[in-house]
């Protein structure tokens, strides 16, 4: 009998939790909840879990640079899959405590709104329109914010978080979908030393890190040309500091092509031939969100 697989992720009730339940909805996998993203990475790096789930990019906020840096500098965990999931934040609190005379929640009764800083930033238009008087407090996760509201009744507190967290802690969704943009999706990575295959995935991608040779005029252009003339699409290219020398950068590149093709290994060989250092982060299925 095979050992049950396990996955480390951010706290119960977060968007990460919703996204992991979606990914493994038809699989028997143990969820290991961690308070901080460093704990998520270390759980898998130390062999305590098979995979980690990492939010890596958001429609509104762009790349999560801290998480990219962890993948590059702190751990060596191959990317096994990616998928996107909607980041929907809701205003959560005690409906009976915050209700007005008409039975609907009364904005004037809310004294403080709590959430993760990213979630808070994604709901600023709603906050300015409905709760400009409320104190804002950021916490380590949306789930922690909902838990703070649950544990402090009678204070007039509310949280921005998921429906999952509200249900888990038996609080009310005062207003749903309060994010400023309807197309707010987060891209997640599944990383770890255990393989994960989805043969039915419509697209396979490859992620690499490229460091250009020093004192090589036109090096970036020549590197990109190796992909361009082969008509290999780069869905993302981002420069990040190597942390070794001021002005020294590597390029994080997502490629819409599998590594086991003919063209991609040839392109990588070409840029290595001009002195580029290439590190493979993973070649993996890219899974679209299906409602």
Coordinates of C-alpha atoms in Angstrom, one line a residue:
X1 CA 0.0 0.0 0.0
X2 CA 1.5 3.3 -1.1
X3 CA 2.0 6.1 1.5
X4 CA -0.5 8.9 1.5
X5 CA 0.9 12.1 -0.1
X6 CA 1.0 15.3 1.9
X7 CA 1.1 19.0 0.9
X8 CA 2.2 22.0 2.9
X9 CA 0.3 25.2 2.5
X10 CA -0.7 28.5 4.2
X11 CA -3.3 28.5 7.0
X12 CA -6.7 26.9 6.8
X13 CA -9.3 29.2 5.3
X14 CA -7.0 31.2 3.1
X15 CA -7.2 31.5 -0.7
X16 CA -4.3 29.0 -0.7
X17 CA -6.5 26.5 1.1
X18 CA -9.3 27.0 -1.4
X19 CA -6.9 26.6 -4.3
X20 CA -5.4 23.4 -2.9
X21 CA -8.8 21.9 -2.2
X22 CA -9.6 22.6 -5.9
X23 CA -6.4 21.1 -7.2
X24 CA -6.7 17.9 -5.2
X25 CA -10.5 17.7 -5.3
X26 CA -10.4 14.1 -6.6
X27 CA -7.3 12.9 -4.7
X28 CA -6.6 11.6 -1.2
X29 CA -3.9 14.0 0.0
X30 CA -3.1 15.2 3.5
X31 CA -3.0 19.0 4.0
X32 CA -0.4 20.3 6.4
X33 CA -1.2 23.9 7.4
X34 CA 1.7 26.3 8.1
X35 CA 1.5 29.8 9.6
X36 CA 4.3 31.4 7.5
X37 CA 5.4 30.9 3.9
X38 CA 8.9 30.0 5.2
X39 CA 7.4 27.1 7.1
X40 CA 5.6 26.0 4.0
X41 CA 8.9 25.8 2.0
X42 CA 10.9 24.2 4.8
X43 CA 8.3 21.5 5.4
X44 CA 8.9 20.1 2.0
X45 CA 12.6 20.9 1.8
X46 CA 13.1 18.9 5.0
X47 CA 11.1 16.0 3.7
X48 CA 8.2 16.4 6.1
X49 CA 5.8 16.8 3.2
X50 CA 5.8 15.8 -0.4
X51 CA 4.9 19.2 -1.9
X52 CA 4.5 22.8 -1.0
X53 CA 1.9 25.1 -2.5
X54 CA 3.2 28.6 -3.3
X55 CA 1.2 31.7 -4.5
X56 CA 3.5 33.1 -7.1
X57 CA 1.6 35.7 -9.1
X58 CA -1.6 37.8 -8.9
X59 CA -3.6 39.5 -11.6
X60 CA -3.6 42.8 -9.7
X61 CA -0.4 42.7 -7.7
X62 CA 1.9 40.9 -10.1
X63 CA 4.7 38.6 -9.0
X64 CA 5.2 37.7 -5.3
X65 CA 8.9 38.5 -5.3
X66 CA 9.5 37.1 -1.8
X67 CA 8.3 33.7 -2.9
X68 CA 10.3 33.7 -6.1
X69 CA 13.4 34.6 -4.0
X70 CA 12.7 31.6 -1.8
X71 CA 12.5 29.3 -4.8
X72 CA 15.8 30.7 -6.2
X73 CA 17.9 31.3 -3.1
X74 CA 16.6 29.2 -0.2
X75 CA 15.4 25.9 -1.4
X76 CA 15.9 23.5 -4.4
X77 CA 12.4 22.3 -5.1
X78 CA 11.4 21.6 -8.7
X79 CA 8.1 23.0 -10.0
X80 CA 5.6 20.1 -10.5
X81 CA 2.5 22.0 -11.6
X82 CA 0.9 25.4 -11.9
X83 CA -2.8 26.4 -11.8
X84 CA -4.8 29.6 -11.4
X85 CA -7.6 30.2 -8.9
X86 CA -9.9 33.2 -8.3
X87 CA -8.9 35.3 -5.3
X88 CA -12.3 36.4 -4.0
X89 CA -12.3 38.4 -0.8
X90 CA -15.5 38.9 1.3
X91 CA -16.4 41.2 4.3
X92 CA -16.8 38.8 7.2
X93 CA -18.1 39.4 10.7
X94 CA -21.0 38.7 13.1
X95 CA -24.2 39.6 11.3
X96 CA -26.2 39.9 14.6
X97 CA -23.6 42.2 16.1
X98 CA -23.2 44.5 13.1
X99 CA -26.8 44.6 11.9
X100 CA -28.7 47.9 11.6
X101 CA -32.4 48.5 12.1
X102 CA -33.2 46.9 8.8
X103 CA -31.3 43.8 9.6
X104 CA -28.6 44.5 7.1
X105 CA -25.0 45.1 8.3
X106 CA -24.4 48.7 9.2
X107 CA -21.1 50.2 8.1
X108 CA -21.1 52.7 11.0
X109 CA -20.9 49.7 13.5
X110 CA -17.6 48.5 12.0
X111 CA -14.6 50.0 13.9
X112 CA -11.8 48.0 12.4
X113 CA -11.1 45.9 9.3
X114 CA -8.4 43.3 9.3
X115 CA -6.8 41.2 6.6
X116 CA -3.5 40.2 4.9
X117 CA -1.8 43.3 3.4
X118 CA -2.3 41.9 -0.2
X119 CA -6.0 41.2 0.4
X120 CA -6.4 44.6 1.9
X121 CA -4.8 46.3 -1.1
X122 CA -7.1 44.4 -3.4
X123 CA -10.2 45.8 -1.6
X124 CA -9.2 49.5 -1.2
X125 CA -12.0 50.9 -3.4
X126 CA -14.6 49.0 -1.3
X127 CA -13.0 50.2 2.0
X128 CA -12.9 53.8 0.8
X129 CA -16.5 53.8 -0.3
X130 CA -18.1 51.8 2.5
X131 CA -15.7 51.9 5.5
X132 CA -13.5 55.1 5.3
X133 CA -13.8 55.6 9.1
X134 CA -12.6 52.1 10.0
X135 CA -9.2 51.4 11.4
X136 CA -7.2 49.1 9.1
X137 CA -4.9 46.4 10.5
X138 CA -2.8 43.9 8.5
X139 CA -2.1 40.4 9.8
X140 CA -0.1 37.3 8.6
X141 CA -3.1 35.8 6.6
X142 CA -6.8 36.4 5.8
X143 CA -7.6 33.3 7.9
X144 CA -5.8 34.9 11.0
X145 CA -7.9 38.0 10.5
X146 CA -11.2 36.1 10.5
X147 CA -10.0 34.2 13.6
X148 CA -9.3 37.5 15.3
X149 CA -12.9 38.7 14.6
X150 CA -14.2 35.4 16.0
X151 CA -12.2 35.6 19.2
X152 CA -13.1 39.3 19.9
X153 CA -16.8 39.6 19.8
X154 CA -18.5 42.9 20.7
X155 CA -15.6 45.0 19.3
X156 CA -17.1 46.0 16.0
X157 CA -14.4 44.2 14.1
X158 CA -14.7 42.7 10.6
X159 CA -12.3 40.8 8.3
X160 CA -11.6 40.5 4.6
X161 CA -11.3 36.8 3.8
X162 CA -12.7 33.7 2.2
X163 CA -16.1 32.1 2.4
X164 CA -14.3 29.0 3.6
X165 CA -12.9 30.8 6.6
X166 CA -16.3 32.3 7.5
X167 CA -17.9 28.8 7.3
X168 CA -15.1 27.2 9.4
X169 CA -15.4 29.8 12.2
X170 CA -19.2 30.2 11.9
X171 CA -19.2 33.8 11.0
X172 CA -21.3 35.6 8.4
X173 CA -20.4 36.9 5.0
X174 CA -21.6 40.5 5.3
X175 CA -20.9 41.3 1.7
X176 CA -19.4 39.0 -0.9
X177 CA -17.0 39.7 -3.7
X178 CA -15.6 43.0 -2.3
X179 CA -12.3 42.8 -4.4
X180 CA -11.9 45.9 -6.6
X181 CA -11.6 43.8 -9.8
X182 CA -13.7 40.8 -11.0
X183 CA -10.7 39.2 -12.8
X184 CA -8.6 38.8 -9.7
X185 CA -6.8 35.4 -10.1
X186 CA -3.8 34.0 -8.3
X187 CA -1.3 31.7 -10.0
X188 CA -0.1 28.9 -7.7
X189 CA 2.9 26.5 -8.0
X190 CA 3.1 23.0 -6.7
X191 CA 6.8 22.4 -5.8
X192 CA 8.6 19.4 -4.3
X193 CA 10.7 16.4 -5.0
X194 CA 7.7 14.1 -5.6
X195 CA 6.5 13.9 -9.2
X196 CA 3.0 15.1 -10.1
X197 CA 1.5 14.4 -13.5
X198 CA -1.6 15.6 -15.2
X199 CA -1.6 14.0 -18.7
X200 CA -4.8 15.8 -19.7
X201 CA -3.2 19.2 -19.1
X202 CA -3.7 21.3 -22.3
X203 CA -0.4 23.1 -21.9
X204 CA 3.0 22.2 -20.5
X205 CA 5.4 25.0 -19.4
X206 CA 9.1 25.2 -18.5
X207 CA 10.6 27.7 -16.0
X208 CA 14.3 28.6 -16.0
X209 CA 16.7 31.1 -14.5
X210 CA 19.2 32.7 -16.8
X211 CA 22.3 34.7 -15.7
X212 CA 24.0 36.7 -18.5
X213 CA 27.8 36.7 -18.8
X214 CA 29.3 39.9 -17.5
X215 CA 30.6 42.5 -19.9
X216 CA 28.7 41.1 -22.8
X217 CA 27.1 43.9 -24.9
X218 CA 23.8 42.8 -26.4
X219 CA 23.7 39.7 -24.3
X220 CA 20.0 40.0 -23.4
X221 CA 19.1 40.6 -27.0
X222 CA 21.0 37.5 -28.1
X223 CA 19.5 35.4 -25.4
X224 CA 16.0 36.4 -26.4
X225 CA 16.7 35.8 -30.1
X226 CA 17.5 32.2 -29.4
X227 CA 13.8 31.8 -28.4
X228 CA 12.4 34.2 -30.9
X229 CA 13.7 32.7 -34.2
X230 CA 12.4 29.3 -33.0
X231 CA 9.0 30.8 -32.3
X232 CA 9.1 29.7 -28.7
X233 CA 6.7 31.9 -26.6
X234 CA 8.0 33.4 -23.3
X235 CA 4.9 34.0 -21.2
X236 CA 6.9 35.8 -18.5
X237 CA 10.4 37.3 -18.1
X238 CA 11.4 39.1 -15.0
X239 CA 14.7 40.4 -13.7
X240 CA 15.7 39.8 -10.0
X241 CA 18.9 40.7 -8.2
X242 CA 21.3 37.8 -7.7
X243 CA 22.2 39.2 -4.2
X244 CA 25.8 38.8 -5.0
X245 CA 26.8 42.1 -6.5
X246 CA 25.1 45.5 -7.0
X247 CA 23.7 45.7 -10.6
X248 CA 24.0 41.9 -11.1
X249 CA 20.7 40.3 -12.1
X250 CA 19.3 37.0 -13.2
X251 CA 16.2 36.5 -15.4
X252 CA 13.3 34.4 -14.3
X253 CA 11.6 33.0 -17.5
X254 CA 8.4 31.1 -18.0
X255 CA 8.3 29.3 -21.4
X256 CA 5.1 27.9 -23.0
X257 CA 7.0 24.8 -24.2
X258 CA 7.8 21.5 -22.6
X259 CA 11.5 20.5 -22.0
X260 CA 11.1 17.2 -23.8
X261 CA 10.5 19.0 -27.2
X262 CA 13.2 19.4 -29.9
X263 CA 13.3 23.2 -30.0
X264 CA 13.6 24.2 -26.3
X265 CA 16.7 22.2 -25.5
X266 CA 18.4 23.6 -28.6
X267 CA 17.5 27.1 -27.5
X268 CA 18.9 26.5 -24.1
X269 CA 22.1 25.0 -25.6
X270 CA 22.5 28.1 -27.8
X271 CA 22.3 30.6 -24.9
X272 CA 24.7 28.5 -22.8
X273 CA 27.1 28.6 -25.7
X274 CA 27.3 32.4 -25.4
X275 CA 28.2 32.1 -21.8
X276 CA 24.8 32.3 -20.1
X277 CA 24.3 30.2 -16.9
X278 CA 20.9 28.4 -17.0
X279 CA 19.2 26.7 -14.1
X280 CA 16.1 24.6 -14.7
X281 CA 13.3 25.2 -12.2
X282 CA 10.9 22.7 -13.7
X283 CA 8.9 21.5 -16.7
X284 CA 5.3 20.9 -15.7
X285 CA 1.6 20.8 -16.6
X286 CA -0.2 24.2 -16.6
X287 CA -3.8 23.7 -15.4
X288 CA -6.5 26.2 -16.3
X289 CA -9.3 27.1 -13.8
X290 CA -12.6 25.3 -14.6
X291 CA -15.7 26.5 -12.8

